[in-house]
Amino acid sequence: MAKIIGVKFKNTAKVYYFSPANDTEVYEEKTGVVVETAKGLEYGTVVFGAKEVDESEIVHPLKPIIRKATEKDEKTVKDNEKKIPEAMEFAQSKITELGLDMKLIGCEYAFDGKKVVFYFTSDGRVDFRELVKVLAAKFHLRIELRQVGIRDETKILGGIAPCGRTCCCASCMSEFGKVSIKMAKNQGLHLNPSKISGLCGRLMCCLEYENDYYAEVYKKMPKVGGTVETPEGAGVVVSNDMLKLISKVKISKEDGSEVYKDFPVDRLEFKRNKGGKPDDDDADEKVSEDMKKILD
């Protein structure tokens, strides 16, 4: 077992493990600390105090906490944040002046004040060597321009998702998971790009959260539009309630009338394939051009 402190950095939800400076130091939640990382010294916030975890959960070597943040450290962080708007404005003006095909989305000063990182998106590669020279001459610091993807752009900028909450990538997700159109199909969602894509234009990350449940339940449900045998005769499945395990079935009567009734799936008889899944499973096949765009 190893004793660790949980620390996270600005604009990230991922918690990183660090070793305490000594066994007597107490680190309370939300305490500012200065830690050593691969990038050098950085300022972070304690998420949880000292606790023991199994060695298998740690990526070695475990970096140490240098110290609790002092008033001077806190002031340094605030001063660095105050510089960002001016740096962004100047960089954007030079990008426009140089005619570079890139979208500036963020800026970050290193804690030690020796480097500034600019984040941007672009459809292709950008020759920004001249821009780096101009920025270095202006700020007299080491300049780093980092190209990120469209999902990272939303993570950096944040925003309100269709559910009304802050985007998962900007609030609670430690890293991006793999999301596929199959997950939307498993949940019985309409494959309308505007309904299942997030602010980034890609499939919503939350489709992954309950996918294991829906994938298992999907195997037990009949195909919408398929024929099933009910206690009241044969009918066609109109819709499925994946949470209640109920199917709405349209039953045609001998007099030509039609009735719609809900049946628990365990009271229905329908054909399944060898894998125990409905006939249309593995139908990740043909999607529209709009759907292809959000999968790219």
PDB file of C-alpha atoms in Angstrom:
ATOM      1  CA  MET A   1       0.000   0.000   0.000  1.00  0.00           C
ATOM      2  CA  ALA A   2       1.089   3.566  -0.695  1.00  0.00           C
ATOM      3  CA  LYS A   3      -0.021   6.830   0.879  1.00  0.00           C
ATOM      4  CA  ILE A   4      -1.250   9.379  -1.649  1.00  0.00           C
ATOM      5  CA  ILE A   5      -2.953  12.786  -1.933  1.00  0.00           C
ATOM      6  CA  GLY A   6      -5.559  13.449  -4.658  1.00  0.00           C
ATOM      7  CA  VAL A   7      -4.947  16.652  -6.602  1.00  0.00           C
ATOM      8  CA  LYS A   8      -6.607  18.149  -9.651  1.00  0.00           C
ATOM      9  CA  PHE A   9      -5.638  21.076 -11.839  1.00  0.00           C
ATOM     10  CA  LYS A  10      -7.577  23.925 -13.409  1.00  0.00           C
ATOM     11  CA  ASN A  11     -10.045  22.961 -16.163  1.00  0.00           C
ATOM     12  CA  THR A  12      -9.663  19.231 -15.516  1.00  0.00           C
ATOM     13  CA  ALA A  13     -11.812  16.675 -13.727  1.00  0.00           C
ATOM     14  CA  LYS A  14      -9.108  14.028 -13.583  1.00  0.00           C
ATOM     15  CA  VAL A  15      -7.570  13.419 -10.174  1.00  0.00           C
ATOM     16  CA  TYR A  16      -3.810  12.881 -10.029  1.00  0.00           C
ATOM     17  CA  TYR A  17      -1.973  11.112  -7.228  1.00  0.00           C
ATOM     18  CA  PHE A  18       0.966  12.692  -5.422  1.00  0.00           C
ATOM     19  CA  SER A  19       2.907  11.630  -2.362  1.00  0.00           C
ATOM     20  CA  PRO A  20       2.608  13.837   0.754  1.00  0.00           C
ATOM     21  CA  ALA A  21       5.561  16.032   1.672  1.00  0.00           C
ATOM     22  CA  ASN A  22       5.801  14.248   5.035  1.00  0.00           C
ATOM     23  CA  ASP A  23       3.741  11.968   7.269  1.00  0.00           C
ATOM     24  CA  THR A  24       2.732  14.730   9.677  1.00  0.00           C
ATOM     25  CA  GLU A  25       1.396  17.253   7.150  1.00  0.00           C
ATOM     26  CA  VAL A  26      -2.417  17.422   6.927  1.00  0.00           C
ATOM     27  CA  TYR A  27      -3.965  18.270   3.546  1.00  0.00           C
ATOM     28  CA  GLU A  28      -7.577  19.368   3.724  1.00  0.00           C
ATOM     29  CA  GLU A  29      -9.952  19.343   0.764  1.00  0.00           C
ATOM     30  CA  LYS A  30      -9.738  22.451  -1.481  1.00  0.00           C
ATOM     31  CA  THR A  31      -6.310  23.353  -0.126  1.00  0.00           C
ATOM     32  CA  GLY A  32      -3.971  24.821  -2.752  1.00  0.00           C
ATOM     33  CA  VAL A  33      -0.688  22.984  -3.242  1.00  0.00           C
ATOM     34  CA  VAL A  34       2.406  23.276  -5.407  1.00  0.00           C
ATOM     35  CA  VAL A  35       3.423  19.964  -6.971  1.00  0.00           C
ATOM     36  CA  GLU A  36       6.092  18.644  -9.261  1.00  0.00           C
ATOM     37  CA  THR A  37       4.894  17.333 -12.630  1.00  0.00           C
ATOM     38  CA  ALA A  38       6.430  16.423 -15.971  1.00  0.00           C
ATOM     39  CA  LYS A  39       5.796  20.056 -16.988  1.00  0.00           C
ATOM     40  CA  GLY A  40       7.618  21.428 -13.953  1.00  0.00           C
ATOM     41  CA  LEU A  41       6.064  23.079 -10.903  1.00  0.00           C
ATOM     42  CA  GLU A  42       2.280  23.469 -11.064  1.00  0.00           C
ATOM     43  CA  TYR A  43      -0.460  24.745  -8.801  1.00  0.00           C
ATOM     44  CA  GLY A  44      -3.273  22.340  -7.955  1.00  0.00           C
ATOM     45  CA  THR A  45      -6.153  21.854  -5.540  1.00  0.00           C
ATOM     46  CA  VAL A  46      -6.481  18.988  -3.068  1.00  0.00           C
ATOM     47  CA  VAL A  47      -9.494  16.782  -3.803  1.00  0.00           C
ATOM     48  CA  PHE A  48      -8.969  14.387  -0.905  1.00  0.00           C
ATOM     49  CA  GLY A  49      -6.428  14.121   1.899  1.00  0.00           C
ATOM     50  CA  ALA A  50      -3.899  11.409   2.606  1.00  0.00           C
ATOM     51  CA  LYS A  51      -5.120   7.852   2.153  1.00  0.00           C
ATOM     52  CA  GLU A  52      -3.646   4.496   1.276  1.00  0.00           C
ATOM     53  CA  VAL A  53      -4.220   2.790  -2.069  1.00  0.00           C
ATOM     54  CA  ASP A  54      -2.930  -0.385  -3.650  1.00  0.00           C
ATOM     55  CA  GLU A  55       0.344  -0.102  -5.552  1.00  0.00           C
ATOM     56  CA  SER A  56      -1.439  -1.320  -8.713  1.00  0.00           C
ATOM     57  CA  GLU A  57      -3.460   1.936  -8.805  1.00  0.00           C
ATOM     58  CA  ILE A  58      -0.358   4.108  -8.956  1.00  0.00           C
ATOM     59  CA  VAL A  59       1.689   5.147 -11.961  1.00  0.00           C
ATOM     60  CA  HIS A  60       5.280   5.250 -10.813  1.00  0.00           C
ATOM     61  CA  PRO A  61       7.319   7.240 -10.080  1.00  0.00           C
ATOM     62  CA  LEU A  62       4.945   9.038  -7.714  1.00  0.00           C
ATOM     63  CA  LYS A  63       5.762  12.745  -7.740  1.00  0.00           C
ATOM     64  CA  PRO A  64       5.840  14.618  -4.419  1.00  0.00           C
ATOM     65  CA  ILE A  65       3.866  17.596  -3.154  1.00  0.00           C
ATOM     66  CA  ILE A  66       6.424  20.355  -2.781  1.00  0.00           C
ATOM     67  CA  ARG A  67       4.455  22.530  -0.358  1.00  0.00           C
ATOM     68  CA  LYS A  68       1.100  23.947   0.543  1.00  0.00           C
ATOM     69  CA  ALA A  69       0.395  27.040  -1.518  1.00  0.00           C
ATOM     70  CA  THR A  70       1.487  30.264   0.152  1.00  0.00           C
ATOM     71  CA  GLU A  71      -0.106  33.690  -0.248  1.00  0.00           C
ATOM     72  CA  LYS A  72       2.596  34.450  -2.802  1.00  0.00           C
ATOM     73  CA  ASP A  73       1.680  31.302  -4.770  1.00  0.00           C
ATOM     74  CA  GLU A  74      -2.008  32.233  -4.731  1.00  0.00           C
ATOM     75  CA  LYS A  75      -1.150  35.726  -5.946  1.00  0.00           C
ATOM     76  CA  THR A  76       0.994  34.260  -8.746  1.00  0.00           C
ATOM     77  CA  VAL A  77      -1.934  32.140  -9.960  1.00  0.00           C
ATOM     78  CA  LYS A  78      -4.305  35.120  -9.939  1.00  0.00           C
ATOM     79  CA  ASP A  79      -1.760  37.332 -11.713  1.00  0.00           C
ATOM     80  CA  ASN A  80      -1.272  34.696 -14.419  1.00  0.00           C
ATOM     81  CA  GLU A  81      -5.042  34.500 -14.963  1.00  0.00           C
ATOM     82  CA  LYS A  82      -5.262  38.292 -15.310  1.00  0.00           C
ATOM     83  CA  LYS A  83      -2.736  38.182 -18.157  1.00  0.00           C
ATOM     84  CA  ILE A  84      -4.790  35.760 -20.254  1.00  0.00           C
ATOM     85  CA  PRO A  85      -7.288  38.187 -21.881  1.00  0.00           C
ATOM     86  CA  GLU A  86      -4.512  40.496 -23.102  1.00  0.00           C
ATOM     87  CA  ALA A  87      -2.458  37.560 -24.392  1.00  0.00           C
ATOM     88  CA  MET A  88      -5.478  36.119 -26.220  1.00  0.00           C
ATOM     89  CA  GLU A  89      -6.322  39.473 -27.791  1.00  0.00           C
ATOM     90  CA  PHE A  90      -2.770  40.035 -29.015  1.00  0.00           C
ATOM     91  CA  ALA A  91      -2.381  36.487 -30.355  1.00  0.00           C
ATOM     92  CA  GLN A  92      -5.718  36.678 -32.180  1.00  0.00           C
ATOM     93  CA  SER A  93      -4.760  39.967 -33.810  1.00  0.00           C
ATOM     94  CA  LYS A  94      -1.526  38.436 -35.097  1.00  0.00           C
ATOM     95  CA  ILE A  95      -3.288  35.302 -36.352  1.00  0.00           C
ATOM     96  CA  THR A  96      -5.623  37.531 -38.351  1.00  0.00           C
ATOM     97  CA  GLU A  97      -2.734  39.700 -39.568  1.00  0.00           C
ATOM     98  CA  LEU A  98      -0.746  36.663 -40.735  1.00  0.00           C
ATOM     99  CA  GLY A  99      -3.827  35.093 -42.338  1.00  0.00           C
ATOM    100  CA  LEU A 100      -3.448  31.778 -40.520  1.00  0.00           C
ATOM    101  CA  ASP A 101      -6.238  29.228 -40.834  1.00  0.00           C
ATOM    102  CA  MET A 102      -6.592  28.507 -37.134  1.00  0.00           C
ATOM    103  CA  LYS A 103      -9.093  29.200 -34.348  1.00  0.00           C
ATOM    104  CA  LEU A 104      -7.598  30.357 -31.055  1.00  0.00           C
ATOM    105  CA  ILE A 105      -9.564  28.879 -28.154  1.00  0.00           C
ATOM    106  CA  GLY A 106      -7.471  29.204 -25.024  1.00  0.00           C
ATOM    107  CA  CYS A 107      -4.325  30.354 -23.300  1.00  0.00           C
ATOM    108  CA  GLU A 108      -2.501  29.187 -20.179  1.00  0.00           C
ATOM    109  CA  TYR A 109       0.499  30.570 -18.322  1.00  0.00           C
ATOM    110  CA  ALA A 110       2.842  28.135 -16.606  1.00  0.00           C
ATOM    111  CA  PHE A 111       2.901  28.497 -12.823  1.00  0.00           C
ATOM    112  CA  ASP A 112       6.558  29.484 -12.830  1.00  0.00           C
ATOM    113  CA  GLY A 113       5.862  32.188 -15.425  1.00  0.00           C
ATOM    114  CA  LYS A 114       8.431  30.858 -17.895  1.00  0.00           C
ATOM    115  CA  LYS A 115       6.052  29.588 -20.550  1.00  0.00           C
ATOM    116  CA  VAL A 116       2.706  30.392 -22.122  1.00  0.00           C
ATOM    117  CA  VAL A 117       0.649  27.834 -24.053  1.00  0.00           C
ATOM    118  CA  PHE A 118      -1.903  28.791 -26.711  1.00  0.00           C
ATOM    119  CA  TYR A 119      -4.528  26.239 -27.727  1.00  0.00           C
ATOM    120  CA  PHE A 120      -6.098  26.252 -31.177  1.00  0.00           C
ATOM    121  CA  THR A 121      -8.117  24.164 -33.583  1.00  0.00           C
ATOM    122  CA  SER A 122      -7.693  23.846 -37.331  1.00  0.00           C
ATOM    123  CA  ASP A 123      -8.910  21.602 -40.123  1.00  0.00           C
ATOM    124  CA  GLY A 124      -5.340  20.893 -41.200  1.00  0.00           C
ATOM    125  CA  ARG A 125      -1.728  21.534 -40.359  1.00  0.00           C
ATOM    126  CA  VAL A 126      -0.704  25.128 -39.752  1.00  0.00           C
ATOM    127  CA  ASP A 127       2.720  26.687 -40.305  1.00  0.00           C
ATOM    128  CA  PHE A 128       2.805  28.920 -37.235  1.00  0.00           C
ATOM    129  CA  ARG A 129       6.575  29.504 -37.044  1.00  0.00           C
ATOM    130  CA  GLU A 130       6.230  33.212 -37.796  1.00  0.00           C
ATOM    131  CA  LEU A 131       3.492  33.528 -35.190  1.00  0.00           C
ATOM    132  CA  VAL A 132       5.726  31.944 -32.544  1.00  0.00           C
ATOM    133  CA  LYS A 133       8.460  34.477 -33.300  1.00  0.00           C
ATOM    134  CA  VAL A 134       6.046  37.387 -32.941  1.00  0.00           C
ATOM    135  CA  LEU A 135       4.598  36.054 -29.672  1.00  0.00           C
ATOM    136  CA  ALA A 136       8.037  35.344 -28.200  1.00  0.00           C
ATOM    137  CA  ALA A 137       9.160  38.894 -29.038  1.00  0.00           C
ATOM    138  CA  LYS A 138       6.053  40.284 -27.329  1.00  0.00           C
ATOM    139  CA  PHE A 139       5.961  38.213 -24.143  1.00  0.00           C
ATOM    140  CA  HIS A 140       9.665  37.298 -23.748  1.00  0.00           C
ATOM    141  CA  LEU A 141       8.635  33.813 -22.687  1.00  0.00           C
ATOM    142  CA  ARG A 142       8.835  30.334 -24.137  1.00  0.00           C
ATOM    143  CA  ILE A 143       5.854  29.975 -26.491  1.00  0.00           C
ATOM    144  CA  GLU A 144       3.997  26.740 -27.167  1.00  0.00           C
ATOM    145  CA  LEU A 145       1.147  26.426 -29.661  1.00  0.00           C
ATOM    146  CA  ARG A 146      -0.884  23.276 -29.171  1.00  0.00           C
ATOM    147  CA  GLN A 147      -3.438  22.048 -31.712  1.00  0.00           C
ATOM    148  CA  VAL A 148      -6.399  20.222 -30.154  1.00  0.00           C
ATOM    149  CA  GLY A 149      -9.431  18.389 -31.483  1.00  0.00           C
ATOM    150  CA  ILE A 150     -13.017  19.580 -31.613  1.00  0.00           C
ATOM    151  CA  ARG A 151     -13.928  17.669 -28.453  1.00  0.00           C
ATOM    152  CA  ASP A 152     -11.020  19.260 -26.612  1.00  0.00           C
ATOM    153  CA  GLU A 153     -12.266  22.662 -27.760  1.00  0.00           C
ATOM    154  CA  THR A 154     -15.579  22.123 -25.985  1.00  0.00           C
ATOM    155  CA  LYS A 155     -13.739  20.796 -22.928  1.00  0.00           C
ATOM    156  CA  ILE A 156     -11.652  23.974 -22.737  1.00  0.00           C
ATOM    157  CA  LEU A 157     -14.431  26.455 -23.515  1.00  0.00           C
ATOM    158  CA  GLY A 158     -17.208  24.649 -21.627  1.00  0.00           C
ATOM    159  CA  GLY A 159     -20.892  25.373 -22.161  1.00  0.00           C
ATOM    160  CA  ILE A 160     -24.394  24.159 -21.350  1.00  0.00           C
ATOM    161  CA  ALA A 161     -25.308  20.781 -22.800  1.00  0.00           C
ATOM    162  CA  PRO A 162     -28.806  19.899 -24.155  1.00  0.00           C
ATOM    163  CA  CYS A 163     -29.649  18.417 -20.734  1.00  0.00           C
ATOM    164  CA  GLY A 164     -29.227  21.840 -19.104  1.00  0.00           C
ATOM    165  CA  ARG A 165     -26.068  20.951 -17.208  1.00  0.00           C
ATOM    166  CA  THR A 166     -22.467  21.935 -17.858  1.00  0.00           C
ATOM    167  CA  CYS A 167     -20.887  19.729 -20.537  1.00  0.00           C
ATOM    168  CA  CYS A 168     -19.574  16.502 -19.015  1.00  0.00           C
ATOM    169  CA  CYS A 169     -16.173  16.942 -20.664  1.00  0.00           C
ATOM    170  CA  ALA A 170     -15.759  20.328 -18.961  1.00  0.00           C
ATOM    171  CA  SER A 171     -17.049  19.280 -15.552  1.00  0.00           C
ATOM    172  CA  CYS A 172     -16.963  15.623 -14.514  1.00  0.00           C
ATOM    173  CA  MET A 173     -15.171  13.551 -17.159  1.00  0.00           C
ATOM    174  CA  SER A 174     -11.531  12.701 -16.489  1.00  0.00           C
ATOM    175  CA  GLU A 175     -10.961  11.569 -20.073  1.00  0.00           C
ATOM    176  CA  PHE A 176     -12.897  10.953 -23.265  1.00  0.00           C
ATOM    177  CA  GLY A 177     -14.451   7.530 -23.707  1.00  0.00           C
ATOM    178  CA  LYS A 178     -15.293   5.756 -26.925  1.00  0.00           C
ATOM    179  CA  VAL A 179     -18.808   6.573 -28.104  1.00  0.00           C
ATOM    180  CA  SER A 180     -20.486   4.880 -31.065  1.00  0.00           C
ATOM    181  CA  ILE A 181     -23.785   5.073 -32.941  1.00  0.00           C
ATOM    182  CA  LYS A 182     -24.498   1.557 -31.658  1.00  0.00           C
ATOM    183  CA  MET A 183     -24.911   3.015 -28.163  1.00  0.00           C
ATOM    184  CA  ALA A 184     -27.681   5.312 -29.392  1.00  0.00           C
ATOM    185  CA  LYS A 185     -29.364   2.371 -31.134  1.00  0.00           C
ATOM    186  CA  ASN A 186     -29.140   0.269 -27.976  1.00  0.00           C
ATOM    187  CA  GLN A 187     -31.021   2.971 -26.071  1.00  0.00           C
ATOM    188  CA  GLY A 188     -33.727   3.184 -28.700  1.00  0.00           C
ATOM    189  CA  LEU A 189     -32.961   6.805 -29.532  1.00  0.00           C
ATOM    190  CA  HIS A 190     -33.929   8.412 -32.823  1.00  0.00           C
ATOM    191  CA  LEU A 191     -30.804   8.722 -34.957  1.00  0.00           C
ATOM    192  CA  ASN A 192     -31.269  12.440 -35.444  1.00  0.00           C
ATOM    193  CA  PRO A 193     -27.884  14.225 -35.349  1.00  0.00           C
ATOM    194  CA  SER A 194     -29.356  17.238 -33.556  1.00  0.00           C
ATOM    195  CA  LYS A 195     -30.696  14.994 -30.781  1.00  0.00           C
ATOM    196  CA  ILE A 196     -27.693  12.781 -30.082  1.00  0.00           C
ATOM    197  CA  SER A 197     -24.755  15.124 -30.702  1.00  0.00           C
ATOM    198  CA  GLY A 198     -23.253  17.515 -28.174  1.00  0.00           C
ATOM    199  CA  LEU A 199     -21.979  21.076 -28.509  1.00  0.00           C
ATOM    200  CA  CYS A 200     -18.847  19.750 -30.209  1.00  0.00           C
ATOM    201  CA  GLY A 201     -20.944  18.244 -33.009  1.00  0.00           C
ATOM    202  CA  ARG A 202     -19.884  14.712 -32.073  1.00  0.00           C
ATOM    203  CA  LEU A 203     -21.906  11.996 -30.361  1.00  0.00           C
ATOM    204  CA  MET A 204     -22.778  12.924 -26.778  1.00  0.00           C
ATOM    205  CA  CYS A 205     -20.357  11.456 -24.245  1.00  0.00           C
ATOM    206  CA  CYS A 206     -23.241  10.536 -21.911  1.00  0.00           C
ATOM    207  CA  LEU A 207     -24.372   7.831 -24.356  1.00  0.00           C
ATOM    208  CA  GLU A 208     -21.627   5.707 -22.832  1.00  0.00           C
ATOM    209  CA  TYR A 209     -22.721   6.028 -19.201  1.00  0.00           C
ATOM    210  CA  GLU A 210     -25.533   3.459 -19.160  1.00  0.00           C
ATOM    211  CA  ASN A 211     -24.566   1.593 -22.294  1.00  0.00           C
ATOM    212  CA  ASP A 212     -23.775  -1.663 -20.463  1.00  0.00           C
ATOM    213  CA  TYR A 213     -27.327  -1.802 -19.121  1.00  0.00           C
ATOM    214  CA  TYR A 214     -28.979  -0.911 -22.422  1.00  0.00           C
ATOM    215  CA  ALA A 215     -26.768  -3.303 -24.390  1.00  0.00           C
ATOM    216  CA  GLU A 216     -27.882  -6.149 -22.149  1.00  0.00           C
ATOM    217  CA  VAL A 217     -31.562  -5.163 -22.194  1.00  0.00           C
ATOM    218  CA  TYR A 218     -31.491  -4.625 -25.969  1.00  0.00           C
ATOM    219  CA  LYS A 219     -30.823  -8.350 -26.381  1.00  0.00           C
ATOM    220  CA  LYS A 220     -34.079  -9.136 -24.573  1.00  0.00           C
ATOM    221  CA  MET A 221     -36.323  -6.724 -26.454  1.00  0.00           C
ATOM    222  CA  PRO A 222     -38.160  -7.444 -29.736  1.00  0.00           C
ATOM    223  CA  LYS A 223     -37.393  -5.463 -32.877  1.00  0.00           C
ATOM    224  CA  VAL A 224     -39.537  -2.352 -33.404  1.00  0.00           C
ATOM    225  CA  GLY A 225     -41.640  -3.122 -36.470  1.00  0.00           C
ATOM    226  CA  GLY A 226     -41.208  -6.851 -35.940  1.00  0.00           C
ATOM    227  CA  THR A 227     -43.959  -9.389 -35.397  1.00  0.00           C
ATOM    228  CA  VAL A 228     -44.523 -10.908 -31.963  1.00  0.00           C
ATOM    229  CA  GLU A 229     -46.974 -13.325 -30.357  1.00  0.00           C
ATOM    230  CA  THR A 230     -48.909 -11.875 -27.428  1.00  0.00           C
ATOM    231  CA  PRO A 231     -51.468 -13.458 -25.072  1.00  0.00           C
ATOM    232  CA  GLU A 232     -54.090 -11.749 -27.255  1.00  0.00           C
ATOM    233  CA  GLY A 233     -52.749 -12.814 -30.627  1.00  0.00           C
ATOM    234  CA  ALA A 234     -50.084 -11.732 -33.105  1.00  0.00           C
ATOM    235  CA  GLY A 235     -49.104  -8.096 -33.374  1.00  0.00           C
ATOM    236  CA  VAL A 236     -46.468  -5.626 -34.506  1.00  0.00           C
ATOM    237  CA  VAL A 237     -44.126  -3.922 -32.065  1.00  0.00           C
ATOM    238  CA  VAL A 238     -44.589  -0.143 -32.107  1.00  0.00           C
ATOM    239  CA  SER A 239     -42.125   0.879 -29.389  1.00  0.00           C
ATOM    240  CA  ASN A 240     -40.058  -0.455 -26.493  1.00  0.00           C
ATOM    241  CA  ASP A 241     -39.642   0.896 -22.969  1.00  0.00           C
ATOM    242  CA  MET A 242     -36.080  -0.158 -22.158  1.00  0.00           C
ATOM    243  CA  LEU A 243     -36.358   0.740 -18.462  1.00  0.00           C
ATOM    244  CA  LYS A 244     -39.690  -0.952 -17.696  1.00  0.00           C
ATOM    245  CA  LEU A 245     -39.046  -3.856 -20.113  1.00  0.00           C
ATOM    246  CA  ILE A 246     -42.400  -3.261 -21.783  1.00  0.00           C
ATOM    247  CA  SER A 247     -43.286  -3.329 -25.483  1.00  0.00           C
ATOM    248  CA  LYS A 248     -46.213  -1.491 -27.059  1.00  0.00           C
ATOM    249  CA  VAL A 249     -47.833  -3.807 -29.618  1.00  0.00           C
ATOM    250  CA  LYS A 250     -50.396  -3.085 -32.343  1.00  0.00           C
ATOM    251  CA  ILE A 251     -52.876  -5.927 -32.665  1.00  0.00           C
ATOM    252  CA  SER A 252     -55.210  -6.163 -35.686  1.00  0.00           C
ATOM    253  CA  LYS A 253     -58.644  -7.605 -34.904  1.00  0.00           C
ATOM    254  CA  GLU A 254     -60.770  -9.748 -37.229  1.00  0.00           C
ATOM    255  CA  ASP A 255     -63.287  -6.910 -37.651  1.00  0.00           C
ATOM    256  CA  GLY A 256     -60.517  -4.708 -39.106  1.00  0.00           C
ATOM    257  CA  SER A 257     -60.010  -2.623 -35.978  1.00  0.00           C
ATOM    258  CA  GLU A 258     -56.626  -2.113 -34.352  1.00  0.00           C
ATOM    259  CA  VAL A 259     -55.735  -1.906 -30.667  1.00  0.00           C
ATOM    260  CA  TYR A 260     -52.509  -0.873 -28.978  1.00  0.00           C
ATOM    261  CA  LYS A 261     -51.505  -2.615 -25.778  1.00  0.00           C
ATOM    262  CA  ASP A 262     -48.456  -2.744 -23.527  1.00  0.00           C
ATOM    263  CA  PHE A 263     -46.993  -6.138 -22.654  1.00  0.00           C
ATOM    264  CA  PRO A 264     -44.085  -7.129 -20.403  1.00  0.00           C
ATOM    265  CA  VAL A 265     -41.392  -8.519 -22.677  1.00  0.00           C
ATOM    266  CA  ASP A 266     -41.417 -11.859 -20.837  1.00  0.00           C
ATOM    267  CA  ARG A 267     -45.022 -12.384 -22.041  1.00  0.00           C
ATOM    268  CA  LEU A 268     -44.080 -12.020 -25.689  1.00  0.00           C
ATOM    269  CA  GLU A 269     -42.779 -14.594 -28.112  1.00  0.00           C
ATOM    270  CA  PHE A 270     -40.483 -13.464 -30.915  1.00  0.00           C
ATOM    271  CA  LYS A 271     -37.619 -14.781 -32.959  1.00  0.00           C
ATOM    272  CA  ARG A 272     -34.089 -14.161 -31.750  1.00  0.00           C
ATOM    273  CA  ASN A 273     -30.827 -15.004 -33.425  1.00  0.00           C
ATOM    274  CA  LYS A 274     -28.292 -17.447 -32.006  1.00  0.00           C
ATOM    275  CA  GLY A 275     -26.658 -14.771 -29.884  1.00  0.00           C
ATOM    276  CA  GLY A 276     -29.969 -14.099 -28.125  1.00  0.00           C
ATOM    277  CA  LYS A 277     -30.280 -10.702 -29.799  1.00  0.00           C
ATOM    278  CA  PRO A 278     -33.072  -9.308 -31.972  1.00  0.00           C
ATOM    279  CA  ASP A 279     -32.830  -9.902 -35.698  1.00  0.00           C
ATOM    280  CA  ASP A 280     -31.451  -6.433 -36.468  1.00  0.00           C
ATOM    281  CA  ASP A 281     -28.560  -6.435 -33.978  1.00  0.00           C
ATOM    282  CA  ASP A 282     -25.127  -5.363 -35.203  1.00  0.00           C
ATOM    283  CA  ALA A 283     -26.942  -2.862 -37.427  1.00  0.00           C
ATOM    284  CA  ASP A 284     -24.220  -0.241 -37.241  1.00  0.00           C
ATOM    285  CA  GLU A 285     -24.171  -0.512 -40.990  1.00  0.00           C
ATOM    286  CA  LYS A 286     -25.926   2.138 -43.076  1.00  0.00           C
ATOM    287  CA  VAL A 287     -26.064   5.658 -41.717  1.00  0.00           C
ATOM    288  CA  SER A 288     -26.904   8.937 -43.373  1.00  0.00           C
ATOM    289  CA  GLU A 289     -24.330  11.499 -44.461  1.00  0.00           C
ATOM    290  CA  ASP A 290     -25.239  13.667 -41.457  1.00  0.00           C
ATOM    291  CA  MET A 291     -24.607  10.774 -39.107  1.00  0.00           C
ATOM    292  CA  LYS A 292     -21.278  10.040 -40.751  1.00  0.00           C
ATOM    293  CA  LYS A 293     -20.174  13.604 -40.025  1.00  0.00           C
ATOM    294  CA  ILE A 294     -20.700  13.304 -36.272  1.00  0.00           C
ATOM    295  CA  LEU A 295     -18.866   9.982 -36.229  1.00  0.00           C
ATOM    296  CA  ASP A 296     -15.773  11.302 -38.015  1.00  0.00           C
TER     297      ASP A 296
END
